Structure formats: C-alpha cells, structure tokens
C-alpha cells in the first residue's frame, strides 16, 4: 500500500498569483510503482524542426515526473511528413525514456501544419512498456491506449471535444 500523504490544494490566491488557470493538487514527489497521468487542452501547438512547443512540454513532463501526457486540441496536421519525426526528436532531446507518441487528427490534409482539433498522447519510461494496444478514430476526435497491469488492464482515452459551427468540417 503506498504511503498516502494529505493533498496540498492550490489556493485561489496562489492561482491568481501564477496568472493562469491551474486547478488540482500541488504535485509532490512521485511514489515508486506509480504512474502519473496529466491532461491539458493546449488549444494549439507551434511545431518547428526542433519540436517547437513540444520541447518545453517534454521538459515539463520530466520535471513533474509525468509518465503519460494527454493533450487535447494540439491543432496540428500530423500528415505532414516532418511532423512526427520533429516531435520525436524533441522527446529524445529531452531524454524521455522510450517515448511512445500518438497523434490523432481527421483524414483531411491541410496545406499548413495547423489544423483544428485532434489529440496528442505521450507515454514515457515504464508506461511505454505497459502498452498492450492503442488506436484512434479516423476523425481525430479521440485516441486510446490499453495498459497491462499486474492483475488488470487499464484503458486511457484522450478526447477532443469539437465546438462551434464547424464541428462537421473538423471531422471530415
């Protein structure tokens, strides 16, 4: 049984001081045999040949000991041949151990690498070795990963919720 410590909550004053929309527990050191999962709606990533925003995200992933990161709305068209290798290089440069990167987006190819919606899921370290299966829908609305545990299987689903009047267009 892991040693459970009382949670430290982020106060509204501290949240305003940080000038962002953080919610949840303050992260403390991670216990052994624990998987830390994080989710964020990034509402768009800038990607370049060095990984762009993903380089900073992967550094933060290491700092916070996050094993599985789910990002909603990266707004990138991974069908451009340079996109996934660029993100992978950024993961390796950040020294993420055995990174497994999954991007989902619709089949429609954009001229620009910017494209509404999608998901980006990153597994690293031991979490990568637990992957049993993974997949995504053809519309870029969600992706999933099945992880095998000692006595059970866990399915993690990353979802991008469309909005506004162009929902159908984002999914074709």
mmCIF file of N, CA and C in Angstrom, residues 4-88:
data_model
loop_
_atom_site.group_PDB
_atom_site.id
_atom_site.type_symbol
_atom_site.label_atom_id
_atom_site.label_comp_id
_atom_site.label_asym_id
_atom_site.label_seq_id
_atom_site.Cartn_x
_atom_site.Cartn_y
_atom_site.Cartn_z
ATOM 1 N N UNK A 4 0.178 7.323 1.656
ATOM 2 C CA UNK A 4 -0.695 8.412 1.224
ATOM 3 C C UNK A 4 -0.486 9.623 2.117
ATOM 4 N N UNK A 5 -0.115 10.721 1.509
ATOM 5 C CA UNK A 5 0.078 11.960 2.255
ATOM 6 C C UNK A 5 -1.089 12.890 1.962
ATOM 7 N N UNK A 6 -1.402 13.782 2.914
ATOM 8 C CA UNK A 6 -2.505 14.723 2.662
ATOM 9 C C UNK A 6 -2.210 15.572 1.420
ATOM 10 N N UNK A 7 -3.226 15.825 0.641
ATOM 11 C CA UNK A 7 -3.072 16.634 -0.562
ATOM 12 C C UNK A 7 -2.920 18.101 -0.207
ATOM 13 N N UNK A 8 -2.097 18.784 -0.999
ATOM 14 C CA UNK A 8 -1.953 20.228 -0.852
ATOM 15 C C UNK A 8 -2.732 20.875 -1.984
ATOM 16 N N UNK A 9 -3.711 21.672 -1.651
ATOM 17 C CA UNK A 9 -4.546 22.304 -2.664
ATOM 18 C C UNK A 9 -3.939 23.634 -3.098
ATOM 19 N N UNK A 10 -4.166 23.966 -4.373
ATOM 20 C CA UNK A 10 -3.759 25.267 -4.877
ATOM 21 C C UNK A 10 -4.861 26.259 -4.504
ATOM 22 N N UNK A 11 -4.505 27.289 -3.767
ATOM 23 C CA UNK A 11 -5.496 28.280 -3.349
ATOM 24 C C UNK A 11 -5.793 29.243 -4.493
ATOM 25 N N UNK A 12 -6.953 29.913 -4.410
ATOM 26 C CA UNK A 12 -7.310 30.884 -5.440
ATOM 27 C C UNK A 12 -6.284 32.015 -5.488
ATOM 28 N N UNK A 13 -5.773 32.415 -4.326
ATOM 29 C CA UNK A 13 -4.778 33.487 -4.281
ATOM 30 C C UNK A 13 -3.515 33.068 -5.024
ATOM 31 N N UNK A 14 -3.069 31.845 -4.772
ATOM 32 C CA UNK A 14 -1.868 31.324 -5.430
ATOM 33 C C UNK A 14 -2.115 31.189 -6.930
ATOM 34 N N UNK A 15 -3.324 30.747 -7.289
ATOM 35 C CA UNK A 15 -3.670 30.593 -8.694
ATOM 36 C C UNK A 15 -3.623 31.947 -9.400
ATOM 37 N N UNK A 16 -4.185 32.981 -8.785
ATOM 38 C CA UNK A 16 -4.172 34.310 -9.383
ATOM 39 C C UNK A 16 -2.754 34.850 -9.458
ATOM 40 N N UNK A 17 -1.959 34.533 -8.449
ATOM 41 C CA UNK A 17 -0.564 34.966 -8.429
ATOM 42 C C UNK A 17 0.196 34.369 -9.608
ATOM 43 N N UNK A 18 -0.125 33.130 -9.946
ATOM 44 C CA UNK A 18 0.535 32.462 -11.061
ATOM 45 C C UNK A 18 -0.021 32.927 -12.404
ATOM 46 N N UNK A 19 -1.159 33.622 -12.381
ATOM 47 C CA UNK A 19 -1.765 34.203 -13.572
ATOM 48 C C UNK A 19 -2.046 33.160 -14.660
ATOM 49 N N UNK A 20 -2.624 32.050 -14.249
ATOM 50 C CA UNK A 20 -3.046 31.048 -15.222
ATOM 51 C C UNK A 20 -4.238 30.290 -14.663
ATOM 52 N N UNK A 21 -4.644 29.243 -15.334
ATOM 53 C CA UNK A 21 -5.843 28.510 -14.944
ATOM 54 C C UNK A 21 -5.540 27.147 -14.338
ATOM 55 N N UNK A 22 -4.500 27.046 -13.544
ATOM 56 C CA UNK A 22 -4.177 25.768 -12.916
ATOM 57 C C UNK A 22 -5.265 25.362 -11.935
ATOM 58 N N UNK A 23 -5.603 24.102 -11.967
ATOM 59 C CA UNK A 23 -6.500 23.552 -10.962
ATOM 60 C C UNK A 23 -5.968 22.191 -10.557
ATOM 61 N N UNK A 24 -6.260 21.791 -9.346
ATOM 62 C CA UNK A 24 -5.856 20.467 -8.907
ATOM 63 C C UNK A 24 -4.861 20.508 -7.771
ATOM 64 N N UNK A 25 -4.290 19.346 -7.521
ATOM 65 C CA UNK A 25 -3.355 19.200 -6.417
ATOM 66 C C UNK A 25 -1.971 19.722 -6.797
ATOM 67 N N UNK A 26 -1.238 20.173 -5.799
ATOM 68 C CA UNK A 26 0.161 20.521 -5.994
ATOM 69 C C UNK A 26 0.923 19.205 -6.133
ATOM 70 N N UNK A 27 1.748 19.105 -7.153
ATOM 71 C CA UNK A 27 2.486 17.864 -7.372
ATOM 72 C C UNK A 27 3.634 17.755 -6.380
ATOM 73 N N UNK A 28 3.729 16.598 -5.745
ATOM 74 C CA UNK A 28 4.843 16.302 -4.855
ATOM 75 C C UNK A 28 5.605 15.136 -5.472
ATOM 76 N N UNK A 29 6.660 14.677 -4.824
ATOM 77 C CA UNK A 29 7.426 13.550 -5.335
ATOM 78 C C UNK A 29 6.538 12.354 -5.607
ATOM 79 N N UNK A 30 6.836 11.640 -6.659
ATOM 80 C CA UNK A 30 6.012 10.506 -7.074
ATOM 81 C C UNK A 30 6.505 9.242 -6.388
ATOM 82 N N UNK A 31 5.565 8.467 -5.868
ATOM 83 C CA UNK A 31 5.893 7.200 -5.224
ATOM 84 C C UNK A 31 6.326 6.182 -6.268
ATOM 85 N N UNK A 32 7.119 5.234 -5.833
ATOM 86 C CA UNK A 32 7.549 4.152 -6.706
ATOM 87 C C UNK A 32 6.330 3.303 -7.090
ATOM 88 N N UNK A 33 6.364 2.682 -8.238
ATOM 89 C CA UNK A 33 5.263 1.864 -8.753
ATOM 90 C C UNK A 33 3.978 2.666 -8.945
ATOM 91 N N UNK A 34 4.146 3.924 -9.302
ATOM 92 C CA UNK A 34 3.019 4.820 -9.554
ATOM 93 C C UNK A 34 3.138 5.353 -10.970
ATOM 94 N N UNK A 35 2.013 5.495 -11.638
ATOM 95 C CA UNK A 35 2.001 6.148 -12.949
ATOM 96 C C UNK A 35 1.321 7.495 -12.780
ATOM 97 N N UNK A 36 2.002 8.538 -13.185
ATOM 98 C CA UNK A 36 1.420 9.883 -13.121
ATOM 99 C C UNK A 36 0.903 10.237 -14.508
ATOM 100 N N UNK A 37 -0.368 10.600 -14.572
ATOM 101 C CA UNK A 37 -1.052 10.937 -15.809
ATOM 102 C C UNK A 37 -1.475 12.398 -15.736
ATOM 103 N N UNK A 38 -1.289 13.139 -16.818
ATOM 104 C CA UNK A 38 -1.697 14.546 -16.853
ATOM 105 C C UNK A 38 -2.455 14.810 -18.153
ATOM 106 N N UNK A 39 -3.400 15.740 -18.082
ATOM 107 C CA UNK A 39 -4.189 16.139 -19.245
ATOM 108 C C UNK A 39 -4.187 17.651 -19.346
ATOM 109 N N UNK A 40 -4.122 18.149 -20.578
ATOM 110 C CA UNK A 40 -4.257 19.585 -20.791
ATOM 111 C C UNK A 40 -4.833 19.842 -22.172
ATOM 112 N N UNK A 41 -5.761 20.785 -22.252
ATOM 113 C CA UNK A 41 -6.229 21.275 -23.539
ATOM 114 C C UNK A 41 -5.287 22.411 -23.911
ATOM 115 N N UNK A 42 -4.376 22.161 -24.845
ATOM 116 C CA UNK A 42 -3.352 23.156 -25.182
ATOM 117 C C UNK A 42 -3.845 24.189 -26.182
ATOM 118 N N UNK A 43 -4.965 23.894 -26.857
ATOM 119 C CA UNK A 43 -5.560 24.832 -27.806
ATOM 120 C C UNK A 43 -4.545 25.348 -28.824
ATOM 121 N N UNK A 44 -3.733 24.439 -29.323
ATOM 122 C CA UNK A 44 -2.796 24.774 -30.399
ATOM 123 C C UNK A 44 -1.342 24.697 -29.977
ATOM 124 N N UNK A 45 -0.536 24.040 -30.785
ATOM 125 C CA UNK A 45 0.907 23.952 -30.569
ATOM 126 C C UNK A 45 1.623 24.546 -31.777
ATOM 127 N N UNK A 46 2.720 25.198 -31.524
ATOM 128 C CA UNK A 46 3.597 25.628 -32.602
ATOM 129 C C UNK A 46 4.698 24.584 -32.708
ATOM 130 N N UNK A 47 4.862 24.020 -33.892
ATOM 131 C CA UNK A 47 5.843 22.971 -34.115
ATOM 132 C C UNK A 47 6.833 23.466 -35.171
ATOM 133 N N UNK A 48 8.114 23.226 -34.918
ATOM 134 C CA UNK A 48 9.144 23.525 -35.912
ATOM 135 C C UNK A 48 10.080 22.323 -36.005
ATOM 136 N N UNK A 49 11.193 22.467 -36.699
ATOM 137 C CA UNK A 49 12.093 21.330 -36.907
ATOM 138 C C UNK A 49 12.740 20.850 -35.607
ATOM 139 N N UNK A 50 12.702 21.676 -34.559
ATOM 140 C CA UNK A 50 13.264 21.302 -33.258
ATOM 141 C C UNK A 50 12.183 20.863 -32.267
ATOM 142 N N UNK A 51 10.951 20.751 -32.730
ATOM 143 C CA UNK A 51 9.857 20.313 -31.869
ATOM 144 C C UNK A 51 8.970 21.440 -31.385
ATOM 145 N N UNK A 52 9.454 22.674 -31.451
ATOM 146 C CA UNK A 52 8.653 23.828 -31.035
ATOM 147 C C UNK A 52 8.164 23.706 -29.600
ATOM 148 N N UNK A 53 6.873 23.913 -29.391
ATOM 149 C CA UNK A 53 6.280 23.862 -28.047
ATOM 150 C C UNK A 53 6.466 22.504 -27.378
ATOM 151 N N UNK A 54 6.557 21.432 -28.175
ATOM 152 C CA UNK A 54 6.682 20.113 -27.557
ATOM 153 C C UNK A 54 7.993 19.985 -26.784
ATOM 154 N N UNK A 55 9.044 20.689 -27.204
ATOM 155 C CA UNK A 55 10.315 20.629 -26.476
ATOM 156 C C UNK A 55 10.120 21.097 -25.034
ATOM 157 N N UNK A 56 9.403 22.196 -24.837
ATOM 158 C CA UNK A 56 9.126 22.706 -23.492
ATOM 159 C C UNK A 56 8.185 21.777 -22.725
ATOM 160 N N UNK A 57 7.201 21.253 -23.428
ATOM 161 C CA UNK A 57 6.241 20.343 -22.796
ATOM 162 C C UNK A 57 6.949 19.090 -22.295
ATOM 163 N N UNK A 58 7.877 18.556 -23.078
ATOM 164 C CA UNK A 58 8.593 17.345 -22.670
ATOM 165 C C UNK A 58 9.522 17.613 -21.488
ATOM 166 N N UNK A 59 10.120 18.798 -21.443
ATOM 167 C CA UNK A 59 10.946 19.164 -20.284
ATOM 168 C C UNK A 59 10.081 19.227 -19.024
ATOM 169 N N UNK A 60 8.893 19.796 -19.155
ATOM 170 C CA UNK A 60 7.959 19.877 -18.025
ATOM 171 C C UNK A 60 7.474 18.489 -17.621
ATOM 172 N N UNK A 61 7.295 17.636 -18.587
ATOM 173 C CA UNK A 61 6.890 16.259 -18.326
ATOM 174 C C UNK A 61 7.943 15.563 -17.455
ATOM 175 N N UNK A 62 9.202 15.776 -17.776
ATOM 176 C CA UNK A 62 10.280 15.199 -16.973
ATOM 177 C C UNK A 62 10.308 15.812 -15.574
ATOM 178 N N UNK A 63 10.196 17.143 -15.515
ATOM 179 C CA UNK A 63 10.266 17.834 -14.224
ATOM 180 C C UNK A 63 9.169 17.373 -13.269
ATOM 181 N N UNK A 64 7.982 17.145 -13.797
ATOM 182 C CA UNK A 64 6.837 16.760 -12.961
ATOM 183 C C UNK A 64 6.688 15.247 -12.828
ATOM 184 N N UNK A 65 7.629 14.499 -13.407
ATOM 185 C CA UNK A 65 7.610 13.038 -13.354
ATOM 186 C C UNK A 65 6.317 12.458 -13.950
ATOM 187 N N UNK A 66 5.832 13.102 -14.993
ATOM 188 C CA UNK A 66 4.624 12.647 -15.673
ATOM 189 C C UNK A 66 4.975 11.498 -16.612
ATOM 190 N N UNK A 67 4.260 10.389 -16.483
ATOM 191 C CA UNK A 67 4.514 9.211 -17.305
ATOM 192 C C UNK A 67 3.662 9.186 -18.562
ATOM 193 N N UNK A 68 2.430 9.679 -18.453
ATOM 194 C CA UNK A 68 1.510 9.699 -19.587
ATOM 195 C C UNK A 68 0.910 11.097 -19.676
ATOM 196 N N UNK A 69 1.063 11.713 -20.838
ATOM 197 C CA UNK A 69 0.542 13.057 -21.058
ATOM 198 C C UNK A 69 -0.483 13.010 -22.173
ATOM 199 N N UNK A 70 -1.670 13.531 -21.898
ATOM 200 C CA UNK A 70 -2.756 13.593 -22.873
ATOM 201 C C UNK A 70 -2.991 15.064 -23.207
ATOM 202 N N UNK A 71 -2.850 15.422 -24.475
ATOM 203 C CA UNK A 71 -3.100 16.797 -24.898
ATOM 204 C C UNK A 71 -4.275 16.818 -25.857
ATOM 205 N N UNK A 72 -5.206 17.690 -25.582
ATOM 206 C CA UNK A 72 -6.357 17.878 -26.447
ATOM 207 C C UNK A 72 -6.131 19.130 -27.279
ATOM 208 N N UNK A 73 -6.608 19.114 -28.500
ATOM 209 C CA UNK A 73 -6.505 20.232 -29.434
ATOM 210 C C UNK A 73 -5.078 20.724 -29.669
ATOM 211 N N UNK A 74 -4.168 19.809 -30.057
ATOM 212 C CA UNK A 74 -2.846 20.317 -30.429
ATOM 213 C C UNK A 74 -2.927 21.139 -31.719
ATOM 214 N N UNK A 75 -4.014 20.937 -32.470
ATOM 215 C CA UNK A 75 -4.269 21.691 -33.702
ATOM 216 C C UNK A 75 -3.125 21.564 -34.705
ATOM 217 N N UNK A 76 -2.649 20.333 -34.891
ATOM 218 C CA UNK A 76 -1.593 20.083 -35.868
ATOM 219 C C UNK A 76 -2.016 18.966 -36.820
ATOM 220 N N UNK A 77 -1.576 19.070 -38.054
ATOM 221 C CA UNK A 77 -1.854 18.054 -39.070
ATOM 222 C C UNK A 77 -0.626 17.156 -39.165
ATOM 223 N N UNK A 78 -0.678 16.013 -38.505
ATOM 224 C CA UNK A 78 0.495 15.146 -38.472
ATOM 225 C C UNK A 78 0.720 14.406 -39.776
ATOM 226 N N UNK A 79 -0.126 14.661 -40.762
ATOM 227 C CA UNK A 79 0.060 14.018 -42.055
ATOM 228 C C UNK A 79 1.218 14.639 -42.840
ATOM 229 N N UNK A 80 1.742 15.764 -42.365
ATOM 230 C CA UNK A 80 2.943 16.330 -42.977
ATOM 231 C C UNK A 80 4.128 15.483 -42.530
ATOM 232 N N UNK A 81 4.927 15.038 -43.480
ATOM 233 C CA UNK A 81 5.960 14.036 -43.211
ATOM 234 C C UNK A 81 6.985 14.439 -42.152
ATOM 235 N N UNK A 82 7.190 15.711 -41.916
ATOM 236 C CA UNK A 82 8.197 16.165 -40.959
ATOM 237 C C UNK A 82 7.668 16.253 -39.526
ATOM 238 N N UNK A 83 6.352 16.206 -39.357
ATOM 239 C CA UNK A 83 5.737 16.489 -38.057
ATOM 240 C C UNK A 83 6.134 15.478 -36.975
ATOM 241 N N UNK A 84 5.859 14.213 -37.165
ATOM 242 C CA UNK A 84 6.124 13.215 -36.121
ATOM 243 C C UNK A 84 7.617 13.071 -35.844
ATOM 244 N N UNK A 85 8.499 13.032 -36.867
ATOM 245 C CA UNK A 85 9.930 12.980 -36.553
ATOM 246 C C UNK A 85 10.414 14.181 -35.736
ATOM 247 N N UNK A 86 9.866 15.349 -36.007
ATOM 248 C CA UNK A 86 10.245 16.542 -35.249
ATOM 249 C C UNK A 86 9.843 16.419 -33.776
ATOM 250 N N UNK A 87 8.635 15.928 -33.531
ATOM 251 C CA UNK A 87 8.162 15.737 -32.157
ATOM 252 C C UNK A 87 8.985 14.646 -31.470
ATOM 253 N N UNK A 88 9.288 13.588 -32.187
ATOM 254 C CA UNK A 88 10.098 12.502 -31.618
ATOM 255 C C UNK A 88 11.507 12.987 -31.255
#
